CSV table of C-alpha atoms and ligand atoms in Angstrom, one decimal:
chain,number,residue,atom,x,y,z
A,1,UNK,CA,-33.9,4.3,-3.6
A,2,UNK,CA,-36.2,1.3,-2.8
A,3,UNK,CA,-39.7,1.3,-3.5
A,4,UNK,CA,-39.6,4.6,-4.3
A,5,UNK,CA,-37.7,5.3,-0.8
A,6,UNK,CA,-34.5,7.1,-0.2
A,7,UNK,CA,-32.3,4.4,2.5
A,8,UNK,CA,-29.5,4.9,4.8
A,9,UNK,CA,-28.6,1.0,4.1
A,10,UNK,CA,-31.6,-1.5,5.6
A,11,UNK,CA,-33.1,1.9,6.9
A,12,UNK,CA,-35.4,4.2,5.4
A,13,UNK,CA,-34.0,7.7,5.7
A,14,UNK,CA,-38.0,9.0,6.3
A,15,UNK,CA,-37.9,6.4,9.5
A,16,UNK,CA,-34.8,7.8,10.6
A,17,UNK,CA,-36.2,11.5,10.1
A,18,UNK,CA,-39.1,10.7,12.1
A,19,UNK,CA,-37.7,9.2,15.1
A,20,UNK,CA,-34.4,12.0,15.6
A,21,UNK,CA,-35.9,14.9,13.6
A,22,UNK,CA,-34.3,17.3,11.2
A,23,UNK,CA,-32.1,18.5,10.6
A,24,UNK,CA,-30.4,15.5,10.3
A,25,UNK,CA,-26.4,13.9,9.8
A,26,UNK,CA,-27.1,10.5,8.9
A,27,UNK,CA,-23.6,7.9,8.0
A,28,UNK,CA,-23.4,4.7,6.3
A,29,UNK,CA,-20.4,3.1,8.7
A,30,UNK,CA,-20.0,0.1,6.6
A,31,UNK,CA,-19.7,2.5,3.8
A,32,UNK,CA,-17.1,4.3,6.2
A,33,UNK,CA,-15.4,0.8,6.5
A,34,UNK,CA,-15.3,0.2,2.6
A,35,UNK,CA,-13.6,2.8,1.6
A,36,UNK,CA,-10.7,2.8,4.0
A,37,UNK,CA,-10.7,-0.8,2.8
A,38,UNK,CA,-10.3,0.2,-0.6
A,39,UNK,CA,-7.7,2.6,0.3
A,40,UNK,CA,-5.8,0.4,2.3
A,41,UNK,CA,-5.9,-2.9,-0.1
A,42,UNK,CA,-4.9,-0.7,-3.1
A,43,UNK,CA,-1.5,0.6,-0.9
A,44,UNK,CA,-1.4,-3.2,0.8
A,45,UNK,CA,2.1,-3.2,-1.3
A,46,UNK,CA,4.1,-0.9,0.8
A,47,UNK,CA,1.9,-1.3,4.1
A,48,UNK,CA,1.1,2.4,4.6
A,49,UNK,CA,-0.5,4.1,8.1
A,50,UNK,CA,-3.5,5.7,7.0
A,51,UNK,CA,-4.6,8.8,9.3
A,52,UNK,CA,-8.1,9.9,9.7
A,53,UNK,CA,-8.1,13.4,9.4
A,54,UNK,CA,-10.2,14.2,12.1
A,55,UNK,CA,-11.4,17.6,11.0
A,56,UNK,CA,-13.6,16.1,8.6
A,57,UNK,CA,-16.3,14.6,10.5
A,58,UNK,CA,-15.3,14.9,14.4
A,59,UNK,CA,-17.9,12.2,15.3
A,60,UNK,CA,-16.4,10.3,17.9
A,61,UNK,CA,-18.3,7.3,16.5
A,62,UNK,CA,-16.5,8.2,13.0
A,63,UNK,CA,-13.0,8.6,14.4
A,64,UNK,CA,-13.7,5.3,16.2
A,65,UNK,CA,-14.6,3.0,13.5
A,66,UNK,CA,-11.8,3.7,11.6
A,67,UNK,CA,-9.5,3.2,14.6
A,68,UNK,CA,-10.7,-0.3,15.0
A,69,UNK,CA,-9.8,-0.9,11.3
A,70,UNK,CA,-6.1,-0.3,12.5
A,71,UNK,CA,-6.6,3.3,11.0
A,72,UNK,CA,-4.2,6.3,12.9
A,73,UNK,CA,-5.5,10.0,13.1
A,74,UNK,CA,-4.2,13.3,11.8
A,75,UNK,CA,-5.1,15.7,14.0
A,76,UNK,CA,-4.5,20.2,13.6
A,77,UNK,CA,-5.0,20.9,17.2
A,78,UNK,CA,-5.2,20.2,21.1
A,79,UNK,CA,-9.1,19.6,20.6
A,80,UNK,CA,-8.9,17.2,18.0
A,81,UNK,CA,-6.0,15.0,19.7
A,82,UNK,CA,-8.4,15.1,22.6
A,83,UNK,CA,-10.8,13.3,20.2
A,84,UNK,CA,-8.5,11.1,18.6
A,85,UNK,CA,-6.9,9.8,22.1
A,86,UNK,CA,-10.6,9.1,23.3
A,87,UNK,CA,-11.7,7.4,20.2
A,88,UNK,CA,-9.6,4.8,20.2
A,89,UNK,CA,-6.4,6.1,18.3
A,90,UNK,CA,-3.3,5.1,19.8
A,91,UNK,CA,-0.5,8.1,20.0
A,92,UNK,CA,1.6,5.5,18.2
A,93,UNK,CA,-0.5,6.4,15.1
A,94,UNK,CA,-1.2,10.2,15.9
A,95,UNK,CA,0.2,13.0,13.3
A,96,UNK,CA,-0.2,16.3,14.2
A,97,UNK,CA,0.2,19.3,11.5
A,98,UNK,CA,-1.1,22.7,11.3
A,99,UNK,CA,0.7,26.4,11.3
A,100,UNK,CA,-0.2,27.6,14.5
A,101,UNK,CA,0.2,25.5,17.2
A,102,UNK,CA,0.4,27.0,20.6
A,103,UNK,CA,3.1,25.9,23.4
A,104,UNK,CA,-0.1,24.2,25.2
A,105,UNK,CA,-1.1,22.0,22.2
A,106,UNK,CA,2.5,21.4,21.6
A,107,UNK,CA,3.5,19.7,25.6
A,108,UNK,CA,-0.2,18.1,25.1
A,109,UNK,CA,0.6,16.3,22.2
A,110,UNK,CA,4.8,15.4,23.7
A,111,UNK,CA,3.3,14.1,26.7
A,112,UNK,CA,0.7,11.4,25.0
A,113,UNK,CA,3.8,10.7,22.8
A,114,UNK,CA,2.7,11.0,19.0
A,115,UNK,CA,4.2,9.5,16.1
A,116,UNK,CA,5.1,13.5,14.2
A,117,UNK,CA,4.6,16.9,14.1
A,118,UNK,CA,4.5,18.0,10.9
A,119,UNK,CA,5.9,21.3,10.5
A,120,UNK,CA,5.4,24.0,8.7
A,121,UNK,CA,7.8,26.7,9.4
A,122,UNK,CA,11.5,27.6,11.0
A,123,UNK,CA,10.1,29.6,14.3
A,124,UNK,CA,7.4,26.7,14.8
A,125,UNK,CA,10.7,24.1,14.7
A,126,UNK,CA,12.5,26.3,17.6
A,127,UNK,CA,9.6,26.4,19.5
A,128,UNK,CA,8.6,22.3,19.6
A,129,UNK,CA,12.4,21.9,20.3
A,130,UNK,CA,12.4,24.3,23.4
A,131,UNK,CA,9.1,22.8,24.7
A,132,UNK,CA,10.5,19.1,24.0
A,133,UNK,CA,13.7,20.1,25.9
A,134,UNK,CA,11.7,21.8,28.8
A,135,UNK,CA,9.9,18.6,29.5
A,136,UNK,CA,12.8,16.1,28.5
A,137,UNK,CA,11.3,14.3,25.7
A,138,UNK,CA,12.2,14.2,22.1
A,139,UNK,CA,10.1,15.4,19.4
A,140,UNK,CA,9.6,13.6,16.1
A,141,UNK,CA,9.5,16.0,13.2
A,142,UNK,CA,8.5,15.8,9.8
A,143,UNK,CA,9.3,19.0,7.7
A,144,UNK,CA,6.1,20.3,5.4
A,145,UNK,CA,7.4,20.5,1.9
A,146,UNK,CA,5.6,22.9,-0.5
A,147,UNK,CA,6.4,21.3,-3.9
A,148,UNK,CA,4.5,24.3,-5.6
A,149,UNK,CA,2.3,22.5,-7.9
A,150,UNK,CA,-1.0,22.8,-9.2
A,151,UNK,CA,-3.7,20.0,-7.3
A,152,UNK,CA,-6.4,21.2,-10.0
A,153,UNK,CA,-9.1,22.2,-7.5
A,154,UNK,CA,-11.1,25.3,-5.9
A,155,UNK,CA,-8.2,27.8,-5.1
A,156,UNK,CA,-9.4,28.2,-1.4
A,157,UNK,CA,-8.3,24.6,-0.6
A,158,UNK,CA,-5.5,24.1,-2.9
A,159,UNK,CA,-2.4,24.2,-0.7
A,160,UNK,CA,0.7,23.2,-2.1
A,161,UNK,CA,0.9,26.4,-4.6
A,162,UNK,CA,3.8,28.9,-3.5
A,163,UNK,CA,1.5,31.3,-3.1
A,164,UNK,CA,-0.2,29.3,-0.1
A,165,UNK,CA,0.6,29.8,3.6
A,166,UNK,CA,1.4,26.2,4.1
A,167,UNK,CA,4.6,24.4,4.3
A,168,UNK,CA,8.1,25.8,3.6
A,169,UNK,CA,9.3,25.8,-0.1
A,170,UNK,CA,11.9,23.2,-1.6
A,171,UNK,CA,14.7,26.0,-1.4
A,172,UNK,CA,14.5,26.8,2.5
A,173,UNK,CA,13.5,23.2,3.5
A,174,UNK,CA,17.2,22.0,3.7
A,175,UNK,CA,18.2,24.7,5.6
A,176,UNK,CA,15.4,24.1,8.3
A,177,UNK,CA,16.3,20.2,8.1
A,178,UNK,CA,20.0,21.5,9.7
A,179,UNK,CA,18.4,23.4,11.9
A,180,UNK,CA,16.6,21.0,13.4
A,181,UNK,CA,19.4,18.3,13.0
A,182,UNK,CA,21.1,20.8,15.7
A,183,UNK,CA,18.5,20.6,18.1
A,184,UNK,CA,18.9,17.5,20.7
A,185,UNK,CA,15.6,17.4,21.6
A,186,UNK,CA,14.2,17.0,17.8
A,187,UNK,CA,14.1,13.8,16.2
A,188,UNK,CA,14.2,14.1,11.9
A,189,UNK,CA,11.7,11.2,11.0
A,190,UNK,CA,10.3,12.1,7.4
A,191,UNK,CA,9.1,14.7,5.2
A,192,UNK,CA,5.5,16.1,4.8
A,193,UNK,CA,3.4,17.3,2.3
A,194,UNK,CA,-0.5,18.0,1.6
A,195,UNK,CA,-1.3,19.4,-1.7
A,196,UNK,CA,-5.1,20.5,-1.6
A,197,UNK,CA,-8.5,18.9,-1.5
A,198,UNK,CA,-11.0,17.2,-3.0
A,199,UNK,CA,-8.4,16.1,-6.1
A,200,UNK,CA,-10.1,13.4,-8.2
A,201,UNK,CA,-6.8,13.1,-10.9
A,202,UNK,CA,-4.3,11.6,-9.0
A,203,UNK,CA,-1.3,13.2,-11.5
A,204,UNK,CA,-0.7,16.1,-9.3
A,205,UNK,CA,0.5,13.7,-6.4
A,206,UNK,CA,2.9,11.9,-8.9
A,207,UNK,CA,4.6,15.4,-10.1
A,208,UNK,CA,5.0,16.2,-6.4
A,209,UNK,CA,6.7,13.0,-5.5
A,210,UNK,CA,9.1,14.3,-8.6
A,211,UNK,CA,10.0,17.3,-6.7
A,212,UNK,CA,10.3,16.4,-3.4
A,213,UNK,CA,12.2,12.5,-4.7
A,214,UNK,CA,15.9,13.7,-4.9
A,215,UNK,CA,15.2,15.6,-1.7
A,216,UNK,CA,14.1,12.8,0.2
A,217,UNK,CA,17.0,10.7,-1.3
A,218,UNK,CA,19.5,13.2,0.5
A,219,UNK,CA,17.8,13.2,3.5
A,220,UNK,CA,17.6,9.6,4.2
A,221,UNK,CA,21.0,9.5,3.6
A,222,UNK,CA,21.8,12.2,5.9
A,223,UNK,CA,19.7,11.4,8.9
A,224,UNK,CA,19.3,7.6,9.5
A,225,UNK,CA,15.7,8.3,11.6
A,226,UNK,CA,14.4,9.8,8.4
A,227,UNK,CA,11.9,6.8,7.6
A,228,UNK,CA,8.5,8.3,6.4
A,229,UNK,CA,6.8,10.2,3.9
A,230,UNK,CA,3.8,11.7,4.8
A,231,UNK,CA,1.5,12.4,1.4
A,232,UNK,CA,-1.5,14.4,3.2
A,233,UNK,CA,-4.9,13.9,2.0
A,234,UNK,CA,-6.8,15.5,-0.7
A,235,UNK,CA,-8.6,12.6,-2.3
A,236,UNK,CA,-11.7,13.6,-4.3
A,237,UNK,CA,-15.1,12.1,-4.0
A,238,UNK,CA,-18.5,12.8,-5.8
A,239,UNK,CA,-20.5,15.8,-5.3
A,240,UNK,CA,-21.8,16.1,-8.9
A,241,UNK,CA,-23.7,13.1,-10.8
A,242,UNK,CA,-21.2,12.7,-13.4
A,243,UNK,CA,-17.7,12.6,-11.0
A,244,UNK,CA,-16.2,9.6,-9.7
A,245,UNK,CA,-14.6,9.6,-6.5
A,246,UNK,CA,-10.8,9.3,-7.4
A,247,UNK,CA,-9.8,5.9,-7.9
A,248,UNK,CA,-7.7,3.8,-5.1
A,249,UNK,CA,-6.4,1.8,-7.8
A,250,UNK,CA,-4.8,4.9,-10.0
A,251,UNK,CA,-3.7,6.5,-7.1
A,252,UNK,CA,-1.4,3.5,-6.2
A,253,UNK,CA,-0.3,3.1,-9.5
A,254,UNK,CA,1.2,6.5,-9.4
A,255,UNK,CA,2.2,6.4,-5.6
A,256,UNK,CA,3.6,3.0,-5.2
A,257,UNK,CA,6.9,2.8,-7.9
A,258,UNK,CA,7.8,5.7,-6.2
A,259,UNK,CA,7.6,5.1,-2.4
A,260,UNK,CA,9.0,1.5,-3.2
A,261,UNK,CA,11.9,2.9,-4.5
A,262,UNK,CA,12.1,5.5,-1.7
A,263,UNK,CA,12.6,2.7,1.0
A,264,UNK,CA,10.0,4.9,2.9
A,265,UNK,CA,7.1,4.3,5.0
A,266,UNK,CA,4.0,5.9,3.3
A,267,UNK,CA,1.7,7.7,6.1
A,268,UNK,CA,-1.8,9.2,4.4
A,269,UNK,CA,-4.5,11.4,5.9
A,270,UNK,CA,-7.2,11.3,3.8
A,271,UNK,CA,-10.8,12.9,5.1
A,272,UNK,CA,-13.4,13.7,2.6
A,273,UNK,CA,-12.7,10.1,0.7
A,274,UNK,CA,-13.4,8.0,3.9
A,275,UNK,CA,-16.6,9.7,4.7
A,276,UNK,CA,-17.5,12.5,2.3
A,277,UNK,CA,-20.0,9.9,0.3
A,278,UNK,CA,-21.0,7.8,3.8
A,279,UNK,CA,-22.9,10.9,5.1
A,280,UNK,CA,-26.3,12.7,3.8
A,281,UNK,CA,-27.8,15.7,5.4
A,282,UNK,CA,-31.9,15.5,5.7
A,283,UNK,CA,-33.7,18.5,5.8
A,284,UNK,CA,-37.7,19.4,6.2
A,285,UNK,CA,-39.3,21.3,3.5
A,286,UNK,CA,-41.0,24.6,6.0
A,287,UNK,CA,-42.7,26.2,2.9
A,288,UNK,CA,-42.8,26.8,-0.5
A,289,UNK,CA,-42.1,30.2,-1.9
A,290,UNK,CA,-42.8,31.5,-5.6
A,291,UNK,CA,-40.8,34.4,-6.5
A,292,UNK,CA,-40.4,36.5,-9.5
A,293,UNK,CA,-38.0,34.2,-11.8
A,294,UNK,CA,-37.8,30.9,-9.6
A,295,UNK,CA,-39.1,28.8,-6.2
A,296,UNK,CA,-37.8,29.3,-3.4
A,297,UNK,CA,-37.9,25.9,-1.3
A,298,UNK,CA,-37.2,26.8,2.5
A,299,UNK,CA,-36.0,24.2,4.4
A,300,UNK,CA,-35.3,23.7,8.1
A,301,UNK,CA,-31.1,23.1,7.5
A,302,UNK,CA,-29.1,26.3,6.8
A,303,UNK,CA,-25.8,27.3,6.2
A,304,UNK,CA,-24.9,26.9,9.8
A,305,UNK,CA,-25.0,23.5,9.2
A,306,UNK,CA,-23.7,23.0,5.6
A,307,UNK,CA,-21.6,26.2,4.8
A,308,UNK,CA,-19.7,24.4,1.7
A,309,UNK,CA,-22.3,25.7,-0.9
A,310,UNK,CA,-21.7,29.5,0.2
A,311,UNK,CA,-18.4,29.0,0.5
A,312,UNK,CA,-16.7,27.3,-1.8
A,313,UNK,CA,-19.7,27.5,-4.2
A,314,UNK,CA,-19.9,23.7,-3.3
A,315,UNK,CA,-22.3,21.8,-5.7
A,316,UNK,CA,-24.2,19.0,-3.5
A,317,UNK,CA,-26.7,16.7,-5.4
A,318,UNK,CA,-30.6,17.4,-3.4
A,319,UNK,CA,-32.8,14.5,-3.9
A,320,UNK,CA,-36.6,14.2,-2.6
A,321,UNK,CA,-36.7,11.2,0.4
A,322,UNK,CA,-39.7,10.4,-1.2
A,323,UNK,CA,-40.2,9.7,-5.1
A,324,UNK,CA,-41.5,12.5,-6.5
A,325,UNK,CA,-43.1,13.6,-10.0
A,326,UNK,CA,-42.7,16.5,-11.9
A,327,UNK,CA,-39.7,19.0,-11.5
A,328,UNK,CA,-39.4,22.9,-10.8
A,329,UNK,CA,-36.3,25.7,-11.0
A,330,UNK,CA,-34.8,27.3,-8.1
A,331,UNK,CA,-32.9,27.7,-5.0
A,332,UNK,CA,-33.1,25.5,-1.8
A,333,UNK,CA,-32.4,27.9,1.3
A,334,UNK,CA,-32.9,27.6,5.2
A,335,UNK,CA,-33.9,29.8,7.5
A,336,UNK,CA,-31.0,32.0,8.0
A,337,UNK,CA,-30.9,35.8,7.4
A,338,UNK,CA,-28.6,35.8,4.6
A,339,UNK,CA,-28.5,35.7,1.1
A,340,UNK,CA,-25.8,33.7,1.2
A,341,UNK,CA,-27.9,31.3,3.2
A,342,UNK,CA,-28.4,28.8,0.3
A,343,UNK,CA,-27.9,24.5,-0.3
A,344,UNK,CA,-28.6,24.9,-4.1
A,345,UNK,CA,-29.0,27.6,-6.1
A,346,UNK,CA,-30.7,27.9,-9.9
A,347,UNK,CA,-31.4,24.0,-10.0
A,348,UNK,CA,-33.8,21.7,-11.3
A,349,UNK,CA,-35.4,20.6,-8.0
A,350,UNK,CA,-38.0,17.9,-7.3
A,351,UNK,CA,-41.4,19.1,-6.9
A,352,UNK,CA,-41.9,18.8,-3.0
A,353,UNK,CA,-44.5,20.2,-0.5
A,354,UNK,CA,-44.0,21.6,2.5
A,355,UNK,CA,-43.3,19.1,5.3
A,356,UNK,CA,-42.0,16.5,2.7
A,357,UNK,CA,-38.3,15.8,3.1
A,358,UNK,CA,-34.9,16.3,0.9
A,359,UNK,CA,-31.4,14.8,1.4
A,360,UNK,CA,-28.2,16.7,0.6
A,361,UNK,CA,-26.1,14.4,-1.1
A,362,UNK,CA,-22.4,13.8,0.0
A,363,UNK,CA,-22.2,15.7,3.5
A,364,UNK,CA,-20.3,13.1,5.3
A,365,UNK,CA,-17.8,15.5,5.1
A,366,UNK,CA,-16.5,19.0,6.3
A,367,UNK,CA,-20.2,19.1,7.2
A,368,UNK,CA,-21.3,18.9,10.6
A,369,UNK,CA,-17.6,19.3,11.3
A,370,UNK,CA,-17.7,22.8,10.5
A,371,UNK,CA,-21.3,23.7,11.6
A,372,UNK,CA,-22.1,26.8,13.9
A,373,UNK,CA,-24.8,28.2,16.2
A,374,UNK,CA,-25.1,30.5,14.2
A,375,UNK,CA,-28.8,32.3,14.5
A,376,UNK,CA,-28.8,30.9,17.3
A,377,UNK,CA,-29.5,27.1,16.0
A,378,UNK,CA,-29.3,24.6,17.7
A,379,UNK,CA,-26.3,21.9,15.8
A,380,UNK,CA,-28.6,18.9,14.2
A,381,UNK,CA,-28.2,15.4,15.4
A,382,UNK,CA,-25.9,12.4,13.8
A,383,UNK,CA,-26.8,9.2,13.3
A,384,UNK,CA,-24.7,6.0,12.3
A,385,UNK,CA,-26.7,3.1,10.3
A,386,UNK,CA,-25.2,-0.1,10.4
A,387,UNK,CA,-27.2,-2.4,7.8
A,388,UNK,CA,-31.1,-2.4,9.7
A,389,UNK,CA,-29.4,-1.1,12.9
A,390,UNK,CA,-29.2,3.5,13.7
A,391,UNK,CA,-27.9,4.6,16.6
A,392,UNK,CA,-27.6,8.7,18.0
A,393,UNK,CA,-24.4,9.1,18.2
A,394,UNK,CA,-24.9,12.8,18.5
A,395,UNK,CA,-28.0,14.7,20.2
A,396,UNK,CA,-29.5,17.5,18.7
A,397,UNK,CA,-28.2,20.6,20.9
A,398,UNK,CA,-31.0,22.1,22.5
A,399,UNK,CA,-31.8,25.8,23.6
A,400,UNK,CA,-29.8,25.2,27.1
A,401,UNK,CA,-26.5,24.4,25.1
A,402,UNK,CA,-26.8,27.5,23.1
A,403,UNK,CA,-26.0,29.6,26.3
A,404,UNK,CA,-24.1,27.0,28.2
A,405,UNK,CA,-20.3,28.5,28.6
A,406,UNK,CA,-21.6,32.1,28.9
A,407,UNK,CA,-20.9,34.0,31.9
A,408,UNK,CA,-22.3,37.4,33.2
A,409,UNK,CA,-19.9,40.4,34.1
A,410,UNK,CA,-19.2,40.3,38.1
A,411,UNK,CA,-20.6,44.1,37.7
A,412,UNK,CA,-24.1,43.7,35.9
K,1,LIG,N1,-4.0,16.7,5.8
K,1,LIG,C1,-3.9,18.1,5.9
K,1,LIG,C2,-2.6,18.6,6.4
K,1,LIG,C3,-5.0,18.9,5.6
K,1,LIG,O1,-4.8,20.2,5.7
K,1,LIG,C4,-6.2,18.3,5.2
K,1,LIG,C5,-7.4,19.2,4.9
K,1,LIG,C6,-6.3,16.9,5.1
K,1,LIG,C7,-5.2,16.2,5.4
K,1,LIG,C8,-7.5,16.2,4.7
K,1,LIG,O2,-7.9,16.6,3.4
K,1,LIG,P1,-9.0,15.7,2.6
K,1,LIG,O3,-8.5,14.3,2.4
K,1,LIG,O4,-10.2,15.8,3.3
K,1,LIG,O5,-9.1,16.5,1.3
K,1,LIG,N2,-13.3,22.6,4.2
K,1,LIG,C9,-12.9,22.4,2.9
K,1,LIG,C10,-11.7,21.5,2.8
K,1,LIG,C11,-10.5,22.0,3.6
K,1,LIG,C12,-9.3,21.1,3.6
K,1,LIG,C13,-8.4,21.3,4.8
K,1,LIG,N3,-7.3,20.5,4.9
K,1,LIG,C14,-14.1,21.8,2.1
K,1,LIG,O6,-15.2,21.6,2.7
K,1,LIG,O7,-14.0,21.5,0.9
């Protein structure tokens, strides 16, 4: 706040609400820039490849200001190595994980030549091999390990528990390391692992480097193209007032004795750290509501373009753009026709008026990234801010996009 003024760094976010409308995606890219600079000076010691996970935020203006910081891209299907490639991000740098890649996404990603697969299960193995063989290439591999322990997050992204569907447990992931040792067209070159999200205390990544260490000890041994160790992401940020994002520093503390000893190269996809606090959402107030117990304040975002709150029960801090006195209790909902169309629910809320704007706080990521047409809406606009400089970097969709794709039946 300045003057009583919500920014977007030099800007104020009221300027940038009436010149693109709102809804609204609105990122900081030098505050993009300085947290992968945190990140990558606090791993400086064992010169790690930091990935972008693109499903984040899909922004091609995202992807491509971390690609000129030297930054690779973890990608989880054909569509998002598409927006890697054109961003910037050489193959070189390009991991690609998932469970469910198809035989399409699979020659895609042999023929631009990325660093890895990582992969996550014995059938998925055979089938890389048989494409790699069929187009005479070989296929780097990196096995997901699931090291079964506890990333002390929501349970619907937590993904290193047994009882997840990712990954292949510490028992069956020798056996699928000779199976793909007997395939020519595979290549062993490291180990993979992604625990869960949004972790702010980095002591569930050192008791999976325990598990997985005497494993990755025998494997190096045992295959001399084994050379990397691919952490995943899962680095926490701040959603509520009194979190910090998890700290670079800590993080390396606990990471670095063990990958120096390892002799490994460290590869890290980290999403929501690199832009989860760089982004805001701003929203117009349509109308205030009174009901029996609380306000209602309706507001022209909904859950098609934030769904975290609904789903996950995400908490996302909702300041006014404009100072405002006095406070009243309720829910902040948009325009869609469901209950569980909510941003905030039973809060302390700022006393605005209709027309007046709100920002919701830390939407940089898994925001726009997983936002529908859903009621037929129209997907908001992005902007990036660069000090006093904003720039579109995504048009609002209009009606015509809505229906653009559809075909009618041949018979009708
Ligand atoms: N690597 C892999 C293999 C992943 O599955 C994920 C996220 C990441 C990296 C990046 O994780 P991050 O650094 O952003 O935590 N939509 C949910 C989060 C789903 C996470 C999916 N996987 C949310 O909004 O909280």
């Amino acid at each position: 706040m300045v003057r009583g003024r919500l920014m977007a760094e030099g800007v104020p976010v009221e300027a940038l609400a009436r010149r693109y409308g709102t809804p609204l995606y609105v990122y900081s890219q030098s505050h993009l820039a300085s947290r992968f600079a945190a990140l990558a000076e606090a791993m400086a010691p064992v010169d790690p490849l930091i990935c972008y996970s693109v499903k984040v935020n899909t922004n091609a203006a995202v992807i491509g200001t971390f690609a000129g910081l030297g930054a690779g891209a973890d990608v989880v299907s054909g569509g998002e190595l598409y927006r890697a490639r054109r961003a910037g991000v050489p193959p070189s740098r390009i991991v690609f994980a998932g469970v469910g890649k198809t035989r399409e996404e699979i020659e895609y990603a042999l023929r631009a030549n990325i660093l890895f697969f990582t992969v996550e299960s014995e059938p998925e193995l055979d089938r890389i091999a048989e494409c790699a063989r069929r187009l005479g290439r070989k296929a780097r591999i990196a096995l997901r390990a699931n090291p079964d322990v506890d990333p002390e997050t929501h349970h619907y992204i937590s993904t290193g528990k047994a009882e997840n569907k990712f990954g292949l447990d510490l028992r069956r992931i020798e056996r699928a390391y000779r199976r793909a040792a007997a395939h020519p067209s595979l290549e062993i070159a490291g180990l993979h692992m992604h625990i869960g999200s949004q972790i702010l205390n980095p002591a569930p990544y050192g008791r999976a480097l325990e598990r997985v260490a005497g494993l990755c000890r025998r494997l190096r041994a045992r295959y001399p193209t084994f050379r990397y160790l691919d952490l995943g992401g899962g680095l926490g940020i701040q959603y509520r007032p009194d979190q910090h994002p998890l700290d670079p520093a800590r993080f390396a503390k606990i990471v670095l004795p063990f990958m120096q000893a390892s002799g490994l190269r460290i590869v890290l996809e980290p999403g929501r750290f690199l832009v989860g606090n760089a982004g805001i959402l701003v929203t117009r107030v349509q109308y205030v509501k009174s009901g029996p117990s609380k306000k209602f304040i309706i507001v022209d975002a909904g859950m098609n373009d934030l769904i975290r709150p609904p789903l996950y029960q995400a908490h996302h801090e909702i300041v006014s753009v404009r100072a405002t006195r006095g406070a009243v209790f309720g829910d902040v909902v948009g325009p869609i026709c469901e209950s569980a169309d909510f941003l905030a629910q039973d809060r302390r809320l700022p006393a605005v008026r209709e027309g007046d704007l709100l920002a919701v706080m830390s939407a940089g990521a898994y925001g726009f990234a997983m936002a529908s047409n859903y009621n037929s809406r129209g997907r908001p606009a992005e902007v990036l801010v660069q000090g006093r400089r904003h720039a579109l970097v995504r048009r609002r969709e209009r009606r015509e996009d809505l229906v653009r794709g559809e075909v009618a039946p041949r018979w009708s």
